[in-house]
Amino acid sequence: MTRPFGSENFSLSYNDLNDYIKEVIIEKVDVNGINSVEDYVIKEDKVEFHLNGKKFLSVMSIAQHQDAHIVGFLLSEAVINDFADIKSINVSEDGLKVEVIANVSEEGYENLFKEKTLTSGCCVGVTGNAEKVFDCAFVNTDYSVKAIEILANMREFNRPSELFDNTGCVHKAELILEDGTIFIAEDIGRHNAIDKVIGLASMNNKDVKKSVLYASGRLSMEMVVKCVMHKIPIVVSKAAVTFQGIKSANEHGITLVGFARNNKMNIYTHSGRINV
């Protein structure tokens, strides 16, 4: 088995970890008593998304890969159809404002401002277009992966990053393409992390129709929705899946894998893509 290669352009890169963490004083309690110690916590920021001159969303996020984040979000919400629809992206100097000029789908854009669905994600995600996924075509591909490769990749995926080591407070998403290219992103929200890796792939003109998405969080319906929107055939997590996640994956042709840990995993739908 060949381990996919990574690129520094596509993977986690924290040039200055202090941009993403804050030092605090806590009271640490153990069997020996209580002590004041220094500790680190994640630094989340409110990042504003602007589209064609209008602010349309603020997200609590880690201020990294902000351009990929908005690209992935707009693609997942069907506001744009392709990265080529984007004319320009500008991230402010402080990293807290992202401005995009793009050709948009009027229907997708209008749905962002209609009744929202609160998702079951951490940091409560919001989607305006989740129901639209049921109009998407069935994900029909003969792409398959060996079970031993999935488990090996998950063991690598589960290695704590520098940011997680310091805070214990981030989710991670990794997209491994058939050609071995890897895209990785972290965020306080599992939705945000997935949008970021999808955005990174799109910005690098990569086709994700033959890929595996690895996620650190539970696989609920909205996680499956993102895979269906981008025709990602296989999604794997070390965590649990929900009933609506299973139902959506089964109806739309997604191979759903949960509890992928050590040498075991549960395949809930479309197991034919996993070669045991």
PDB file of C-alpha atoms in Angstrom:
ATOM      1  CA  MET A   1       0.000   0.000   0.000  1.00  0.00           C
ATOM      2  CA  THR A   2       1.288   3.449  -0.903  1.00  0.00           C
ATOM      3  CA  ARG A   3       0.565   6.264   1.497  1.00  0.00           C
ATOM      4  CA  PRO A   4      -0.836   9.263  -0.418  1.00  0.00           C
ATOM      5  CA  PHE A   5       1.485  12.205  -0.675  1.00  0.00           C
ATOM      6  CA  GLY A   6       0.751  15.605   0.792  1.00  0.00           C
ATOM      7  CA  SER A   7       1.657  19.127  -0.217  1.00  0.00           C
ATOM      8  CA  GLU A   8       2.515  21.959   2.094  1.00  0.00           C
ATOM      9  CA  ASN A   9       0.084  24.081   0.115  1.00  0.00           C
ATOM     10  CA  PHE A  10      -2.794  21.753   0.909  1.00  0.00           C
ATOM     11  CA  SER A  11      -2.030  20.667   4.471  1.00  0.00           C
ATOM     12  CA  LEU A  12      -2.044  22.197   7.913  1.00  0.00           C
ATOM     13  CA  SER A  13       0.486  24.965   8.320  1.00  0.00           C
ATOM     14  CA  TYR A  14       0.688  27.054  11.466  1.00  0.00           C
ATOM     15  CA  ASN A  15       3.510  29.532  10.969  1.00  0.00           C
ATOM     16  CA  ASP A  16       2.653  31.210  14.249  1.00  0.00           C
ATOM     17  CA  LEU A  17       0.606  29.053  16.589  1.00  0.00           C
ATOM     18  CA  ASN A  18      -0.038  32.096  18.774  1.00  0.00           C
ATOM     19  CA  ASP A  19      -2.407  33.367  16.071  1.00  0.00           C
ATOM     20  CA  TYR A  20      -4.795  30.541  16.944  1.00  0.00           C
ATOM     21  CA  ILE A  21      -4.385  30.002  20.700  1.00  0.00           C
ATOM     22  CA  LYS A  22      -4.533  32.067  23.880  1.00  0.00           C
ATOM     23  CA  GLU A  23      -2.692  31.470  27.128  1.00  0.00           C
ATOM     24  CA  VAL A  24      -4.893  31.432  30.237  1.00  0.00           C
ATOM     25  CA  ILE A  25      -4.440  30.708  33.940  1.00  0.00           C
ATOM     26  CA  ILE A  26      -6.592  27.863  35.235  1.00  0.00           C
ATOM     27  CA  GLU A  27      -7.101  26.045  38.511  1.00  0.00           C
ATOM     28  CA  LYS A  28      -6.105  22.442  37.868  1.00  0.00           C
ATOM     29  CA  VAL A  29      -7.556  19.842  40.214  1.00  0.00           C
ATOM     30  CA  ASP A  30      -6.207  16.324  40.644  1.00  0.00           C
ATOM     31  CA  VAL A  31      -5.732  13.790  43.427  1.00  0.00           C
ATOM     32  CA  ASN A  32      -2.955  15.926  44.887  1.00  0.00           C
ATOM     33  CA  GLY A  33      -5.119  19.025  45.237  1.00  0.00           C
ATOM     34  CA  ILE A  34      -5.498  22.251  43.313  1.00  0.00           C
ATOM     35  CA  ASN A  35      -2.855  24.355  41.575  1.00  0.00           C
ATOM     36  CA  SER A  36      -2.777  27.442  39.391  1.00  0.00           C
ATOM     37  CA  VAL A  37      -1.182  26.612  36.039  1.00  0.00           C
ATOM     38  CA  GLU A  38      -0.826  28.060  32.565  1.00  0.00           C
ATOM     39  CA  ASP A  39      -2.884  26.452  29.829  1.00  0.00           C
ATOM     40  CA  TYR A  40      -3.873  27.125  26.233  1.00  0.00           C
ATOM     41  CA  VAL A  41      -7.314  27.494  24.701  1.00  0.00           C
ATOM     42  CA  ILE A  42      -8.432  27.886  21.087  1.00  0.00           C
ATOM     43  CA  LYS A  43      -8.887  31.415  19.763  1.00  0.00           C
ATOM     44  CA  GLU A  44     -12.011  31.568  17.647  1.00  0.00           C
ATOM     45  CA  ASP A  45     -12.905  34.663  15.643  1.00  0.00           C
ATOM     46  CA  LYS A  46     -16.017  36.002  13.971  1.00  0.00           C
ATOM     47  CA  VAL A  47     -15.233  35.941  10.258  1.00  0.00           C
ATOM     48  CA  GLU A  48     -17.521  37.927   7.969  1.00  0.00           C
ATOM     49  CA  PHE A  49     -18.414  36.587   4.527  1.00  0.00           C
ATOM     50  CA  HIS A  50     -19.349  39.169   1.878  1.00  0.00           C
ATOM     51  CA  LEU A  51     -20.719  38.272  -1.534  1.00  0.00           C
ATOM     52  CA  ASN A  52     -20.992  40.780  -4.377  1.00  0.00           C
ATOM     53  CA  GLY A  53     -20.730  43.705  -1.990  1.00  0.00           C
ATOM     54  CA  LYS A  54     -23.224  42.412   0.584  1.00  0.00           C
ATOM     55  CA  LYS A  55     -22.496  40.761   3.925  1.00  0.00           C
ATOM     56  CA  PHE A  56     -24.437  37.506   4.020  1.00  0.00           C
ATOM     57  CA  LEU A  57     -22.951  35.480   6.866  1.00  0.00           C
ATOM     58  CA  SER A  58     -20.738  35.613   9.941  1.00  0.00           C
ATOM     59  CA  VAL A  59     -19.130  32.410  11.184  1.00  0.00           C
ATOM     60  CA  MET A  60     -17.221  31.588  14.349  1.00  0.00           C
ATOM     61  CA  SER A  61     -14.120  29.975  12.985  1.00  0.00           C
ATOM     62  CA  ILE A  62     -10.352  29.668  13.095  1.00  0.00           C
ATOM     63  CA  ALA A  63      -8.965  32.418  10.879  1.00  0.00           C
ATOM     64  CA  GLN A  64      -7.108  30.080   8.530  1.00  0.00           C
ATOM     65  CA  HIS A  65      -7.985  29.049   4.962  1.00  0.00           C
ATOM     66  CA  GLN A  66     -10.725  31.704   5.012  1.00  0.00           C
ATOM     67  CA  ASP A  67     -10.768  31.861   1.206  1.00  0.00           C
ATOM     68  CA  ALA A  68     -11.201  28.085   0.943  1.00  0.00           C
ATOM     69  CA  HIS A  69     -13.875  28.236   3.635  1.00  0.00           C
ATOM     70  CA  ILE A  70     -16.110  30.621   1.717  1.00  0.00           C
ATOM     71  CA  VAL A  71     -15.531  28.748  -1.549  1.00  0.00           C
ATOM     72  CA  GLY A  72     -16.505  25.434   0.039  1.00  0.00           C
ATOM     73  CA  PHE A  73     -19.526  26.963   1.725  1.00  0.00           C
ATOM     74  CA  LEU A  74     -20.830  28.589  -1.471  1.00  0.00           C
ATOM     75  CA  LEU A  75     -20.353  25.328  -3.371  1.00  0.00           C
ATOM     76  CA  SER A  76     -22.033  23.273  -0.654  1.00  0.00           C
ATOM     77  CA  GLU A  77     -24.999  25.659  -0.583  1.00  0.00           C
ATOM     78  CA  ALA A  78     -25.309  25.628  -4.415  1.00  0.00           C
ATOM     79  CA  VAL A  79     -24.817  29.390  -4.550  1.00  0.00           C
ATOM     80  CA  ILE A  80     -22.075  28.813  -7.118  1.00  0.00           C
ATOM     81  CA  ASN A  81     -21.717  25.814  -9.389  1.00  0.00           C
ATOM     82  CA  ASP A  82     -17.968  25.832  -9.840  1.00  0.00           C
ATOM     83  CA  PHE A  83     -14.879  27.663  -8.634  1.00  0.00           C
ATOM     84  CA  ALA A  84     -14.737  29.262 -12.088  1.00  0.00           C
ATOM     85  CA  ASP A  85     -17.854  31.261 -11.108  1.00  0.00           C
ATOM     86  CA  ILE A  86     -15.703  33.278  -8.711  1.00  0.00           C
ATOM     87  CA  LYS A  87     -14.141  36.400 -10.184  1.00  0.00           C
ATOM     88  CA  SER A  88     -12.175  37.525  -7.140  1.00  0.00           C
ATOM     89  CA  ILE A  89     -11.551  36.739  -3.467  1.00  0.00           C
ATOM     90  CA  ASN A  90     -10.080  39.202  -1.011  1.00  0.00           C
ATOM     91  CA  VAL A  91      -9.198  38.424   2.611  1.00  0.00           C
ATOM     92  CA  SER A  92      -8.747  41.476   4.836  1.00  0.00           C
ATOM     93  CA  GLU A  93      -5.391  42.113   6.466  1.00  0.00           C
ATOM     94  CA  ASP A  94      -6.709  41.019   9.872  1.00  0.00           C
ATOM     95  CA  GLY A  95      -8.217  37.887   8.323  1.00  0.00           C
ATOM     96  CA  LEU A  96     -11.715  38.583   9.653  1.00  0.00           C
ATOM     97  CA  LYS A  97     -13.445  39.679   6.454  1.00  0.00           C
ATOM     98  CA  VAL A  98     -13.654  37.769   3.178  1.00  0.00           C
ATOM     99  CA  GLU A  99     -15.058  39.483   0.100  1.00  0.00           C
ATOM    100  CA  VAL A 100     -16.066  37.498  -2.976  1.00  0.00           C
ATOM    101  CA  ILE A 101     -17.237  38.693  -6.360  1.00  0.00           C
ATOM    102  CA  ALA A 102     -18.923  35.879  -8.259  1.00  0.00           C
ATOM    103  CA  ASN A 103     -21.568  34.784 -10.694  1.00  0.00           C
ATOM    104  CA  VAL A 104     -24.195  33.236  -8.447  1.00  0.00           C
ATOM    105  CA  SER A 105     -27.240  31.031  -8.754  1.00  0.00           C
ATOM    106  CA  GLU A 106     -30.148  33.305  -7.887  1.00  0.00           C
ATOM    107  CA  GLU A 107     -32.139  30.393  -6.478  1.00  0.00           C
ATOM    108  CA  GLY A 108     -29.271  29.236  -4.275  1.00  0.00           C
ATOM    109  CA  TYR A 109     -28.561  32.773  -3.124  1.00  0.00           C
ATOM    110  CA  GLU A 110     -32.187  33.481  -2.240  1.00  0.00           C
ATOM    111  CA  ASN A 111     -32.422  30.234  -0.261  1.00  0.00           C
ATOM    112  CA  LEU A 112     -29.661  31.474   2.021  1.00  0.00           C
ATOM    113  CA  PHE A 113     -32.046  34.130   3.307  1.00  0.00           C
ATOM    114  CA  LYS A 114     -35.123  31.953   3.636  1.00  0.00           C
ATOM    115  CA  GLU A 115     -35.959  29.727   6.592  1.00  0.00           C
ATOM    116  CA  LYS A 116     -32.749  28.278   8.001  1.00  0.00           C
ATOM    117  CA  THR A 117     -32.147  24.763   9.249  1.00  0.00           C
ATOM    118  CA  LEU A 118     -30.138  24.530  12.463  1.00  0.00           C
ATOM    119  CA  THR A 119     -27.752  21.661  11.930  1.00  0.00           C
ATOM    120  CA  SER A 120     -26.575  19.263  14.601  1.00  0.00           C
ATOM    121  CA  GLY A 121     -22.977  20.374  14.337  1.00  0.00           C
ATOM    122  CA  CYS A 122     -20.740  21.781  16.993  1.00  0.00           C
ATOM    123  CA  CYS A 123     -20.796  25.578  17.052  1.00  0.00           C
ATOM    124  CA  VAL A 124     -24.313  25.172  15.613  1.00  0.00           C
ATOM    125  CA  GLY A 125     -24.083  25.271  11.839  1.00  0.00           C
ATOM    126  CA  VAL A 126     -26.756  26.875   9.700  1.00  0.00           C
ATOM    127  CA  THR A 127     -27.812  25.895   6.223  1.00  0.00           C
ATOM    128  CA  GLY A 128     -30.367  27.391   3.886  1.00  0.00           C
ATOM    129  CA  ASN A 129     -30.110  24.776   1.173  1.00  0.00           C
ATOM    130  CA  ALA A 130     -29.882  21.418   2.966  1.00  0.00           C
ATOM    131  CA  GLU A 131     -33.196  20.252   1.527  1.00  0.00           C
ATOM    132  CA  LYS A 132     -32.002  20.967  -2.007  1.00  0.00           C
ATOM    133  CA  VAL A 133     -29.710  17.958  -1.836  1.00  0.00           C
ATOM    134  CA  PHE A 134     -32.667  15.669  -2.393  1.00  0.00           C
ATOM    135  CA  ASP A 135     -32.902  17.019  -5.940  1.00  0.00           C
ATOM    136  CA  CYS A 136     -29.327  15.898  -6.634  1.00  0.00           C
ATOM    137  CA  ALA A 137     -28.508  12.875  -8.740  1.00  0.00           C
ATOM    138  CA  PHE A 138     -27.596   9.589  -7.118  1.00  0.00           C
ATOM    139  CA  VAL A 139     -23.836   9.306  -6.578  1.00  0.00           C
ATOM    140  CA  ASN A 140     -23.098   6.426  -8.919  1.00  0.00           C
ATOM    141  CA  THR A 141     -19.429   5.498  -9.203  1.00  0.00           C
ATOM    142  CA  ASP A 142     -17.436   2.295  -9.198  1.00  0.00           C
ATOM    143  CA  TYR A 143     -14.628   3.963  -7.244  1.00  0.00           C
ATOM    144  CA  SER A 144     -13.534   1.691  -4.415  1.00  0.00           C
ATOM    145  CA  VAL A 145     -10.908   1.626  -1.672  1.00  0.00           C
ATOM    146  CA  LYS A 146      -9.329  -1.211   0.273  1.00  0.00           C
ATOM    147  CA  ALA A 147     -10.481  -1.472   3.864  1.00  0.00           C
ATOM    148  CA  ILE A 148      -6.862  -1.793   5.006  1.00  0.00           C
ATOM    149  CA  GLU A 149      -6.057   1.547   3.329  1.00  0.00           C
ATOM    150  CA  ILE A 150      -8.972   3.294   5.016  1.00  0.00           C
ATOM    151  CA  LEU A 151      -7.869   2.040   8.427  1.00  0.00           C
ATOM    152  CA  ALA A 152      -4.235   2.970   7.787  1.00  0.00           C
ATOM    153  CA  ASN A 153      -5.228   6.449   6.614  1.00  0.00           C
ATOM    154  CA  MET A 154      -7.489   6.874   9.633  1.00  0.00           C
ATOM    155  CA  ARG A 155      -4.644   5.992  11.973  1.00  0.00           C
ATOM    156  CA  GLU A 156      -2.590   8.766  10.374  1.00  0.00           C
ATOM    157  CA  PHE A 157      -5.583  11.094  10.430  1.00  0.00           C
ATOM    158  CA  ASN A 158      -6.060  10.528  14.160  1.00  0.00           C
ATOM    159  CA  ARG A 159      -2.559  11.679  15.042  1.00  0.00           C
ATOM    160  CA  PRO A 160      -3.018  14.906  17.044  1.00  0.00           C
ATOM    161  CA  SER A 161      -1.965  18.092  15.295  1.00  0.00           C
ATOM    162  CA  GLU A 162       0.033  20.813  17.000  1.00  0.00           C
ATOM    163  CA  LEU A 163      -3.134  22.864  17.437  1.00  0.00           C
ATOM    164  CA  PHE A 164      -5.074  19.951  18.928  1.00  0.00           C
ATOM    165  CA  ASP A 165      -2.173  19.070  21.221  1.00  0.00           C
ATOM    166  CA  ASN A 166      -2.253  22.572  22.643  1.00  0.00           C
ATOM    167  CA  THR A 167      -6.017  23.038  22.933  1.00  0.00           C
ATOM    168  CA  GLY A 168      -7.876  19.734  22.450  1.00  0.00           C
ATOM    169  CA  CYS A 169     -10.531  21.850  20.756  1.00  0.00           C
ATOM    170  CA  VAL A 170     -10.539  21.399  16.981  1.00  0.00           C
ATOM    171  CA  HIS A 171     -12.149  19.136  14.429  1.00  0.00           C
ATOM    172  CA  LYS A 172     -10.233  17.974  11.400  1.00  0.00           C
ATOM    173  CA  ALA A 173     -11.239  17.032   7.863  1.00  0.00           C
ATOM    174  CA  GLU A 174      -9.060  15.358   5.256  1.00  0.00           C
ATOM    175  CA  LEU A 175      -9.812  14.706   1.603  1.00  0.00           C
ATOM    176  CA  ILE A 176      -7.695  12.042  -0.111  1.00  0.00           C
ATOM    177  CA  LEU A 177      -8.015  11.917  -3.886  1.00  0.00           C
ATOM    178  CA  GLU A 178      -7.444   8.951  -6.174  1.00  0.00           C
ATOM    179  CA  ASP A 179      -4.147  10.452  -7.363  1.00  0.00           C
ATOM    180  CA  GLY A 180      -2.926  10.623  -3.763  1.00  0.00           C
ATOM    181  CA  THR A 181      -3.333  14.348  -3.234  1.00  0.00           C
ATOM    182  CA  ILE A 182      -4.303  15.278   0.318  1.00  0.00           C
ATOM    183  CA  PHE A 183      -6.185  18.339   1.533  1.00  0.00           C
ATOM    184  CA  ILE A 184      -6.403  18.912   5.292  1.00  0.00           C
ATOM    185  CA  ALA A 185      -8.115  21.582   7.377  1.00  0.00           C
ATOM    186  CA  GLU A 186      -8.967  22.141  11.032  1.00  0.00           C
ATOM    187  CA  ASP A 187     -11.603  24.267  12.688  1.00  0.00           C
ATOM    188  CA  ILE A 188     -13.689  24.520  15.831  1.00  0.00           C
ATOM    189  CA  GLY A 189     -16.671  23.420  13.727  1.00  0.00           C
ATOM    190  CA  ARG A 190     -16.744  20.133  11.823  1.00  0.00           C
ATOM    191  CA  HIS A 191     -18.880  21.768   9.111  1.00  0.00           C
ATOM    192  CA  ASN A 192     -16.275  24.493   8.696  1.00  0.00           C
ATOM    193  CA  ALA A 193     -13.426  21.987   8.420  1.00  0.00           C
ATOM    194  CA  ILE A 194     -15.231  20.071   5.674  1.00  0.00           C
ATOM    195  CA  ASP A 195     -16.095  23.251   3.754  1.00  0.00           C
ATOM    196  CA  LYS A 196     -12.432  24.236   3.940  1.00  0.00           C
ATOM    197  CA  VAL A 197     -11.054  21.002   2.448  1.00  0.00           C
ATOM    198  CA  ILE A 198     -13.695  21.058  -0.283  1.00  0.00           C
ATOM    199  CA  GLY A 199     -12.785  24.679  -0.998  1.00  0.00           C
ATOM    200  CA  LEU A 200      -9.065  23.850  -1.109  1.00  0.00           C
ATOM    201  CA  ALA A 201      -9.674  21.063  -3.622  1.00  0.00           C
ATOM    202  CA  SER A 202     -11.844  23.293  -5.794  1.00  0.00           C
ATOM    203  CA  MET A 203      -9.365  26.169  -5.724  1.00  0.00           C
ATOM    204  CA  ASN A 204      -6.685  23.740  -6.930  1.00  0.00           C
ATOM    205  CA  ASN A 205      -8.889  22.453  -9.774  1.00  0.00           C
ATOM    206  CA  LYS A 206      -9.120  18.955  -8.340  1.00  0.00           C
ATOM    207  CA  ASP A 207     -11.966  16.575  -9.132  1.00  0.00           C
ATOM    208  CA  VAL A 208     -13.290  15.017  -5.902  1.00  0.00           C
ATOM    209  CA  LYS A 209     -15.599  12.471  -7.509  1.00  0.00           C
ATOM    210  CA  LYS A 210     -13.033   9.764  -6.769  1.00  0.00           C
ATOM    211  CA  SER A 211     -11.989  10.535  -3.230  1.00  0.00           C
ATOM    212  CA  VAL A 212     -12.514   9.686   0.419  1.00  0.00           C
ATOM    213  CA  LEU A 213     -13.472  12.292   3.001  1.00  0.00           C
ATOM    214  CA  TYR A 214     -12.183  11.634   6.528  1.00  0.00           C
ATOM    215  CA  ALA A 215     -13.870  13.504   9.385  1.00  0.00           C
ATOM    216  CA  SER A 216     -13.277  13.674  13.109  1.00  0.00           C
ATOM    217  CA  GLY A 217     -16.884  14.373  14.083  1.00  0.00           C
ATOM    218  CA  ARG A 218     -20.137  12.462  13.956  1.00  0.00           C
ATOM    219  CA  LEU A 219     -21.733  11.911  10.557  1.00  0.00           C
ATOM    220  CA  SER A 220     -25.196  13.435  10.590  1.00  0.00           C
ATOM    221  CA  MET A 221     -27.374  14.326   7.628  1.00  0.00           C
ATOM    222  CA  GLU A 222     -25.724  17.653   6.878  1.00  0.00           C
ATOM    223  CA  MET A 223     -22.314  15.983   6.646  1.00  0.00           C
ATOM    224  CA  VAL A 224     -23.743  13.578   4.071  1.00  0.00           C
ATOM    225  CA  VAL A 225     -25.393  16.507   2.266  1.00  0.00           C
ATOM    226  CA  LYS A 226     -21.999  18.062   1.624  1.00  0.00           C
ATOM    227  CA  CYS A 227     -20.710  14.807   0.125  1.00  0.00           C
ATOM    228  CA  VAL A 228     -23.734  14.463  -2.125  1.00  0.00           C
ATOM    229  CA  MET A 229     -23.421  18.058  -3.329  1.00  0.00           C
ATOM    230  CA  HIS A 230     -19.826  17.381  -4.417  1.00  0.00           C
ATOM    231  CA  LYS A 231     -20.287  13.729  -5.466  1.00  0.00           C
ATOM    232  CA  ILE A 232     -17.749  12.539  -2.882  1.00  0.00           C
ATOM    233  CA  PRO A 233     -18.549   8.807  -2.771  1.00  0.00           C
ATOM    234  CA  ILE A 234     -17.034   7.708   0.570  1.00  0.00           C
ATOM    235  CA  VAL A 235     -17.043   9.449   3.951  1.00  0.00           C
ATOM    236  CA  VAL A 236     -15.329   7.995   7.008  1.00  0.00           C
ATOM    237  CA  SER A 237     -15.289   9.052  10.650  1.00  0.00           C
ATOM    238  CA  LYS A 238     -13.842   7.763  13.881  1.00  0.00           C
ATOM    239  CA  ALA A 239     -17.105   8.901  15.505  1.00  0.00           C
ATOM    240  CA  ALA A 240     -20.731   7.795  15.341  1.00  0.00           C
ATOM    241  CA  VAL A 241     -23.341   8.240  12.619  1.00  0.00           C
ATOM    242  CA  THR A 242     -26.959   9.306  13.006  1.00  0.00           C
ATOM    243  CA  PHE A 243     -30.092   7.682  11.612  1.00  0.00           C
ATOM    244  CA  GLN A 244     -30.778  10.607   9.266  1.00  0.00           C
ATOM    245  CA  GLY A 245     -27.173  10.418   8.129  1.00  0.00           C
ATOM    246  CA  ILE A 246     -27.620   6.746   7.277  1.00  0.00           C
ATOM    247  CA  LYS A 247     -30.938   7.386   5.537  1.00  0.00           C
ATOM    248  CA  SER A 248     -29.540  10.221   3.424  1.00  0.00           C
ATOM    249  CA  ALA A 249     -26.401   8.256   2.512  1.00  0.00           C
ATOM    250  CA  ASN A 250     -28.436   5.224   1.496  1.00  0.00           C
ATOM    251  CA  GLU A 251     -30.842   7.254  -0.644  1.00  0.00           C
ATOM    252  CA  HIS A 252     -28.107   9.194  -2.420  1.00  0.00           C
ATOM    253  CA  GLY A 253     -25.394   6.632  -2.975  1.00  0.00           C
ATOM    254  CA  ILE A 254     -22.854   7.613  -0.323  1.00  0.00           C
ATOM    255  CA  THR A 255     -20.735   4.974   1.391  1.00  0.00           C
ATOM    256  CA  LEU A 256     -20.952   5.856   5.070  1.00  0.00           C
ATOM    257  CA  VAL A 257     -18.351   4.529   7.506  1.00  0.00           C
ATOM    258  CA  GLY A 258     -18.293   5.213  11.236  1.00  0.00           C
ATOM    259  CA  PHE A 259     -16.291   4.151  14.296  1.00  0.00           C
ATOM    260  CA  ALA A 260     -13.188   3.649  12.132  1.00  0.00           C
ATOM    261  CA  ARG A 261     -10.671   3.027  14.888  1.00  0.00           C
ATOM    262  CA  ASN A 262      -7.672   0.753  15.266  1.00  0.00           C
ATOM    263  CA  ASN A 263      -8.493  -2.267  13.090  1.00  0.00           C
ATOM    264  CA  LYS A 264     -12.283  -1.963  13.017  1.00  0.00           C
ATOM    265  CA  MET A 265     -14.973   0.081  11.313  1.00  0.00           C
ATOM    266  CA  ASN A 266     -18.723  -0.004  10.712  1.00  0.00           C
ATOM    267  CA  ILE A 267     -20.011   0.294   7.147  1.00  0.00           C
ATOM    268  CA  TYR A 268     -23.602   1.542   7.170  1.00  0.00           C
ATOM    269  CA  THR A 269     -24.429   2.050   3.480  1.00  0.00           C
ATOM    270  CA  HIS A 270     -23.210   1.007   0.024  1.00  0.00           C
ATOM    271  CA  SER A 271     -20.495  -1.320   1.297  1.00  0.00           C
ATOM    272  CA  GLY A 272     -19.520  -2.420  -2.227  1.00  0.00           C
ATOM    273  CA  ARG A 273     -17.009   0.431  -2.445  1.00  0.00           C
ATOM    274  CA  ILE A 274     -14.997  -1.001   0.450  1.00  0.00           C
ATOM    275  CA  ASN A 275     -12.773  -3.898  -0.558  1.00  0.00           C
ATOM    276  CA  VAL A 276     -12.318  -6.129   2.488  1.00  0.00           C
TER     277      VAL A 276
END
